[in-house]
Short mmCIF file of C-alpha atoms in Angstrom, two decimals:
data_model
loop_
_atom_site.label_atom_id
_atom_site.label_comp_id
_atom_site.label_asym_id
_atom_site.label_seq_id
_atom_site.Cartn_x
_atom_site.Cartn_y
_atom_site.Cartn_z
CA MET A 14 8.73 12.73 -23.09
CA GLY A 15 6.43 11.83 -20.17
CA VAL A 16 4.34 14.07 -17.95
CA HIS A 17 5.35 16.98 -15.71
CA ILE A 18 3.09 18.02 -12.80
CA GLU A 19 3.24 21.21 -10.76
CA VAL A 20 0.86 23.67 -9.16
CA GLY A 21 -0.77 25.71 -11.89
CA GLY A 22 -2.33 28.43 -9.80
CA LYS A 23 -4.34 28.38 -6.61
CA SER A 24 -5.85 24.89 -6.03
CA SER A 25 -5.03 23.52 -9.48
CA LEU A 26 -2.43 21.21 -11.01
CA LEU A 27 -0.79 21.85 -14.35
CA LEU A 28 0.13 18.79 -16.43
CA THR A 29 2.48 19.30 -19.37
CA GLY A 30 4.37 17.04 -21.73
CA ASP A 31 2.53 14.14 -23.36
CA ILE A 32 -0.63 15.31 -21.58
CA GLU A 33 -1.47 19.03 -21.55
CA THR A 34 -4.22 19.96 -19.10
CA ARG A 35 -5.07 21.84 -15.92
CA LEU A 36 -6.82 19.91 -13.13
CA ASP A 37 -8.88 21.93 -10.65
CA VAL A 38 -8.64 20.17 -7.29
CA PRO A 39 -11.95 20.17 -5.35
CA ALA A 40 -12.15 21.59 -1.82
CA ARG A 41 -11.92 18.12 -0.22
CA GLY A 42 -8.61 17.52 -2.02
CA ILE A 43 -7.26 20.83 -0.77
CA ALA A 44 -8.32 20.13 2.82
CA GLU A 45 -7.52 16.38 3.05
CA GLY A 46 -5.06 15.75 0.24
CA PHE A 47 -5.47 13.96 -3.07
CA SER A 48 -4.13 11.04 -5.08
CA LEU A 49 -3.10 10.75 -8.71
CA ALA A 50 -3.28 7.22 -10.11
CA PHE A 51 -1.61 6.34 -13.42
CA SER A 52 -2.33 3.49 -15.80
CA ASP A 53 1.13 1.97 -15.23
CA GLY A 54 0.41 1.41 -11.52
CA THR A 55 2.07 4.55 -10.15
CA LEU A 56 0.23 6.26 -7.28
CA LEU A 57 1.17 9.76 -6.11
CA ARG A 58 -0.22 11.48 -3.05
CA GLY A 59 -0.39 15.26 -2.93
CA THR A 60 -0.94 17.80 -0.19
CA PHE A 61 -1.60 21.49 -0.72
CA LEU A 62 0.23 23.82 1.65
CA ASP A 63 -0.78 27.15 3.17
CA ASP A 64 -3.17 28.95 0.84
CA ALA A 65 -3.29 26.14 -1.79
CA SER A 66 -0.72 27.86 -4.00
CA SER A 67 1.98 25.26 -3.35
CA CYS A 68 1.94 21.49 -3.09
CA ARG A 69 4.03 18.58 -1.80
CA PHE A 70 4.02 15.18 -3.53
CA ALA A 71 5.00 11.71 -2.32
CA LEU A 72 5.31 8.45 -4.20
CA ALA A 73 2.82 6.05 -2.56
CA VAL A 74 3.10 3.13 -5.00
CA GLU A 75 5.89 2.63 -7.51
CA GLY A 76 4.68 1.63 -10.96
CA ALA A 77 6.57 1.18 -14.21
CA ALA A 78 7.21 4.93 -14.66
CA GLN A 79 10.43 6.57 -13.58
CA VAL A 80 9.37 9.24 -11.07
CA CYS A 81 11.41 12.26 -10.02
CA ILE A 82 10.03 14.64 -7.38
CA THR A 83 11.93 17.92 -7.20
CA ARG A 84 11.44 20.04 -4.08
CA HIS A 85 11.27 23.83 -4.42
CA GLU A 86 10.35 26.54 -1.92
CA ASP A 87 7.16 27.26 -3.83
CA GLY A 88 6.14 23.58 -4.12
CA ASP A 89 7.14 20.34 -5.79
CA ARG A 90 7.47 19.41 -9.44
CA VAL A 91 6.94 15.80 -10.50
CA ASP A 92 8.44 14.34 -13.67
CA LEU A 93 7.14 10.95 -14.81
CA ASP A 94 8.85 9.20 -17.71
CA SER A 95 6.36 6.76 -19.23
CA ASN A 96 3.48 6.52 -21.68
CA PHE A 97 0.15 6.59 -19.89
CA GLU A 98 -3.23 5.47 -21.15
CA TRP A 99 -5.01 7.34 -18.36
CA ILE A 100 -4.50 9.44 -15.25
CA THR A 101 -7.09 9.85 -12.54
CA LEU A 102 -7.43 12.37 -9.69
CA ALA A 103 -9.19 11.40 -6.46
CA CYS A 104 -9.66 13.54 -3.36
CA GLY A 105 -9.58 12.65 0.31
CA GLN A 106 -7.18 10.84 2.61
CA GLU A 107 -8.59 7.36 2.10
CA THR A 108 -9.84 7.51 -1.47
CA LEU A 109 -7.13 5.41 -3.10
CA GLN A 110 -5.42 2.74 -1.08
CA PRO A 111 -3.02 0.10 -2.37
CA GLU A 112 -4.13 -3.39 -1.34
CA ALA A 113 -2.74 -6.81 -2.08
CA ALA A 114 -5.13 -8.73 -4.36
CA ASP A 115 -4.14 -12.10 -2.89
CA ALA A 116 -1.51 -13.11 -0.36
CA ASP A 117 0.12 -15.45 -2.94
CA GLU A 118 0.26 -12.81 -5.67
CA ASP A 119 2.55 -9.84 -5.89
CA VAL A 120 -0.16 -7.63 -7.37
CA LEU A 121 -1.55 -4.36 -6.06
CA GLN A 122 -5.00 -3.02 -6.79
CA LEU A 123 -6.28 0.48 -6.24
CA THR A 124 -9.60 0.48 -4.46
CA LEU A 125 -12.01 3.38 -4.38
CA ASP A 126 -13.62 4.30 -1.09
CA ILE A 127 -17.12 4.91 -2.45
CA VAL A 128 -20.31 4.61 -0.42
CA VAL A 129 -23.25 3.21 -2.35
CA GLU A 130 -26.68 4.05 -1.01
CA GLU A 131 -29.80 2.30 -2.22
CA SER A 132 -33.20 3.95 -2.03
CA VAL A 133 -36.07 1.82 -0.80
#
């Protein structure tokens, strides 16, 4: 069956299909965009438009899932045909970036842009 993603109200995403949930996107994700990473290696980037009641998606990294993005006037709908172990939402323009693990390997890793601060 897979997973279907579309805007589920102002500043939220509605996931239906194998996974049924509503994801509230934080303010940073609305302002800067967000990424959805899937356990099969698929990475989607999303951008809310206007008043955060519509959204545009783009396939950033192709994983094992078959991905279909359908454009509508009131936003995009994404259909992913695969079985996922997990899905993760990250906000900000540089939060998830595909990087080659090694020049000799054809493997991509998703890195998190997290600042770690140590107290003295």
